[in-house]
PDB file of C-alpha atoms in Angstrom:
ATOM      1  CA  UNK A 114      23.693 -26.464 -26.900  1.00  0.00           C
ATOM      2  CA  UNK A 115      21.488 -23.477 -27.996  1.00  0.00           C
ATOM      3  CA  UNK A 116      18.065 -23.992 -28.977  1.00  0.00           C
ATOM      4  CA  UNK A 117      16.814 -22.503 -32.235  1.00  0.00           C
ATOM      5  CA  UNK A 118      14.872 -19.516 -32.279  1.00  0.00           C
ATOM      6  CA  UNK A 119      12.281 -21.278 -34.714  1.00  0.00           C
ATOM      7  CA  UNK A 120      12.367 -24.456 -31.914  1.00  0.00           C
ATOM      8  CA  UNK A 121      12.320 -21.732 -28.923  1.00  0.00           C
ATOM      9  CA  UNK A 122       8.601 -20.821 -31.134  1.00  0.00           C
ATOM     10  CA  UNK A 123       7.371 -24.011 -31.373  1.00  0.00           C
ATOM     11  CA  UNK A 124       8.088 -24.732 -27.487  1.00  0.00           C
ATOM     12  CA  UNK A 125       5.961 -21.439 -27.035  1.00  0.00           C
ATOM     13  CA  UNK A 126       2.963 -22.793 -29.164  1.00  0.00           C
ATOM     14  CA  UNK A 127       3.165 -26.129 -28.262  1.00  0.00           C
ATOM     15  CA  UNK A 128       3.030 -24.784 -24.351  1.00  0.00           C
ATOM     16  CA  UNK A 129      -0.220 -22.529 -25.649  1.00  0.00           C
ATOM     17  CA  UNK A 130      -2.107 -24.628 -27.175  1.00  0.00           C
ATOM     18  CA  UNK A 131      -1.486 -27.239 -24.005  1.00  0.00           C
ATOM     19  CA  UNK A 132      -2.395 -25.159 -21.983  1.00  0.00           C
ATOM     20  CA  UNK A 133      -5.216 -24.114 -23.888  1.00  0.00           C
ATOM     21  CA  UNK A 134      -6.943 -27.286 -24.616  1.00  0.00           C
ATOM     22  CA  UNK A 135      -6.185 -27.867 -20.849  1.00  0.00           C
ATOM     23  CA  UNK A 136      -8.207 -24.773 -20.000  1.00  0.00           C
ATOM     24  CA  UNK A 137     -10.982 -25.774 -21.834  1.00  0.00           C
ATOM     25  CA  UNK A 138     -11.749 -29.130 -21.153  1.00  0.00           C
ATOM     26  CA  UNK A 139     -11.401 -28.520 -17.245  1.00  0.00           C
ATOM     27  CA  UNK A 140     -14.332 -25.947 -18.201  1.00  0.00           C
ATOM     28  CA  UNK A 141     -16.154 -28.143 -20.154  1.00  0.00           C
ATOM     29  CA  UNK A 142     -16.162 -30.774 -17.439  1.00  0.00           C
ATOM     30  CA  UNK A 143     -18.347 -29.299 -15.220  1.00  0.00           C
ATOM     31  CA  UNK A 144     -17.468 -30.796 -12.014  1.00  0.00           C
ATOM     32  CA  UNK A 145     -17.295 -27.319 -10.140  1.00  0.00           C
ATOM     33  CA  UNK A 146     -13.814 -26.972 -10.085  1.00  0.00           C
ATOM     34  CA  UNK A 147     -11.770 -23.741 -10.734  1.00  0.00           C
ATOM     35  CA  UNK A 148      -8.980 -24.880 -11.936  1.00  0.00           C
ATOM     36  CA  UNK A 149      -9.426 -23.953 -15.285  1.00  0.00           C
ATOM     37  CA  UNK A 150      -8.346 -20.195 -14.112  1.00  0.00           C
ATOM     38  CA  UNK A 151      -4.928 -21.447 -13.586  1.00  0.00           C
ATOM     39  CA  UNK A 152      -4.886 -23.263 -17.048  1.00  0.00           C
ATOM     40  CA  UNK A 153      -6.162 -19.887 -18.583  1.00  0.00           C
ATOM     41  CA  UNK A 154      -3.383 -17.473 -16.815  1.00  0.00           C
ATOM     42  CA  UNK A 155      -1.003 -19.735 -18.009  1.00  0.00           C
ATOM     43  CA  UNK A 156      -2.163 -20.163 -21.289  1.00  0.00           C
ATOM     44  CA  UNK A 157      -2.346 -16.027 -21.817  1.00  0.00           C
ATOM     45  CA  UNK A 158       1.353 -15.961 -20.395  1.00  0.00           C
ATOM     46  CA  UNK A 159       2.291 -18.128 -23.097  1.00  0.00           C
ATOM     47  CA  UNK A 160       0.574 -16.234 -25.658  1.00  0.00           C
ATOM     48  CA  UNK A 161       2.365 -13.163 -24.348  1.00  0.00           C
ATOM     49  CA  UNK A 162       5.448 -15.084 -24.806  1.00  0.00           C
ATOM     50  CA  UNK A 163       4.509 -16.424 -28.049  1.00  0.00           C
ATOM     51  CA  UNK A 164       3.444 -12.302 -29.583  1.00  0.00           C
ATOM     52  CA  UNK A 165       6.631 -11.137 -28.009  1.00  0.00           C
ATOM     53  CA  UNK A 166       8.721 -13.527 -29.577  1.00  0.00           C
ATOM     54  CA  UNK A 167       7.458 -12.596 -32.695  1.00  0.00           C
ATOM     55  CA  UNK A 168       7.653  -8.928 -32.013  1.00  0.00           C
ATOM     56  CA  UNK A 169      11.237  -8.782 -30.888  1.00  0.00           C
ATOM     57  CA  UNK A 170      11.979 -11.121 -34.120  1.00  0.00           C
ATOM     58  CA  UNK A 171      11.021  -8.472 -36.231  1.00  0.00           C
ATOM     59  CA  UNK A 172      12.551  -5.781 -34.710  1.00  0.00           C
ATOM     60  CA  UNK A 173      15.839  -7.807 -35.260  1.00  0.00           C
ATOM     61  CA  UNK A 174      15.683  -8.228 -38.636  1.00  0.00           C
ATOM     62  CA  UNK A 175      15.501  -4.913 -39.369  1.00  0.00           C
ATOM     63  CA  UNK A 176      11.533  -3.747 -39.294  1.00  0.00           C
ATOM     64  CA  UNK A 177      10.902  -0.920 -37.835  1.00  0.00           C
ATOM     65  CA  UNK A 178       8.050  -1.686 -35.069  1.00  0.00           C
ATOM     66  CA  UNK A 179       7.240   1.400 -32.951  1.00  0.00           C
ATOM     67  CA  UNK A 180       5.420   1.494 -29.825  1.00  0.00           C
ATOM     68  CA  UNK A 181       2.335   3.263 -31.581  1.00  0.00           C
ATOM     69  CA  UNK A 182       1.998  -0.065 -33.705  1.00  0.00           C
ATOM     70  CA  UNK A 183       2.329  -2.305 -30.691  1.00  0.00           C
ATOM     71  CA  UNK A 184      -0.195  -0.580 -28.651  1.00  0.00           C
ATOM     72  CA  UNK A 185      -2.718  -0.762 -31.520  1.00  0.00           C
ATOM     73  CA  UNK A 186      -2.306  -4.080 -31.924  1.00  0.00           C
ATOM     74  CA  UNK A 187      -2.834  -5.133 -28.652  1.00  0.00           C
ATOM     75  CA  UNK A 188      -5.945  -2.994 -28.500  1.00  0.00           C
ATOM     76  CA  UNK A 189      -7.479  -4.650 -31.579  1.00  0.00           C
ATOM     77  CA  UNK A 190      -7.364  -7.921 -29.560  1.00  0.00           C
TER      78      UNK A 190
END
């Protein structure tokens, strides 16, 4: 069974945010610990995932996103 592209996104953001909020609170905790890196990387993967999946999405249905516009965007954040 294939997933849904819209479920595939929600996966992605649920993962995020997880991660996220996982992050976070290990920072907040303030036992010494550096795990929170690992939460972090993790959490930017998935937001990679999560901008790409919305990239390639439009590119499919027929908008035309060029490199220029990509690399601007990416900049801006």
């Amino acid at each position: 069974m294939r997933l849904k592209k819209w479920m595939l996104l929600v996966g992605y953001m649920c993962l995020f945010l997880g991660f996220g909020y996982s992050c976070y609170s290990i920072f907040v905790d303030e036992t010494g610990s550096n795990f929170w890196v690992m939460w972090g990387i993790a959490s930017l993967v998935m937001g990679y995932q999560v901008i790409n999946f919305l990239v390639e999405k439009k590119m499919i249905s027929g908008t035309i996103v060029t490199l220029l516009q990509i690399n601007v965007f990416f900049v801006k954040f």
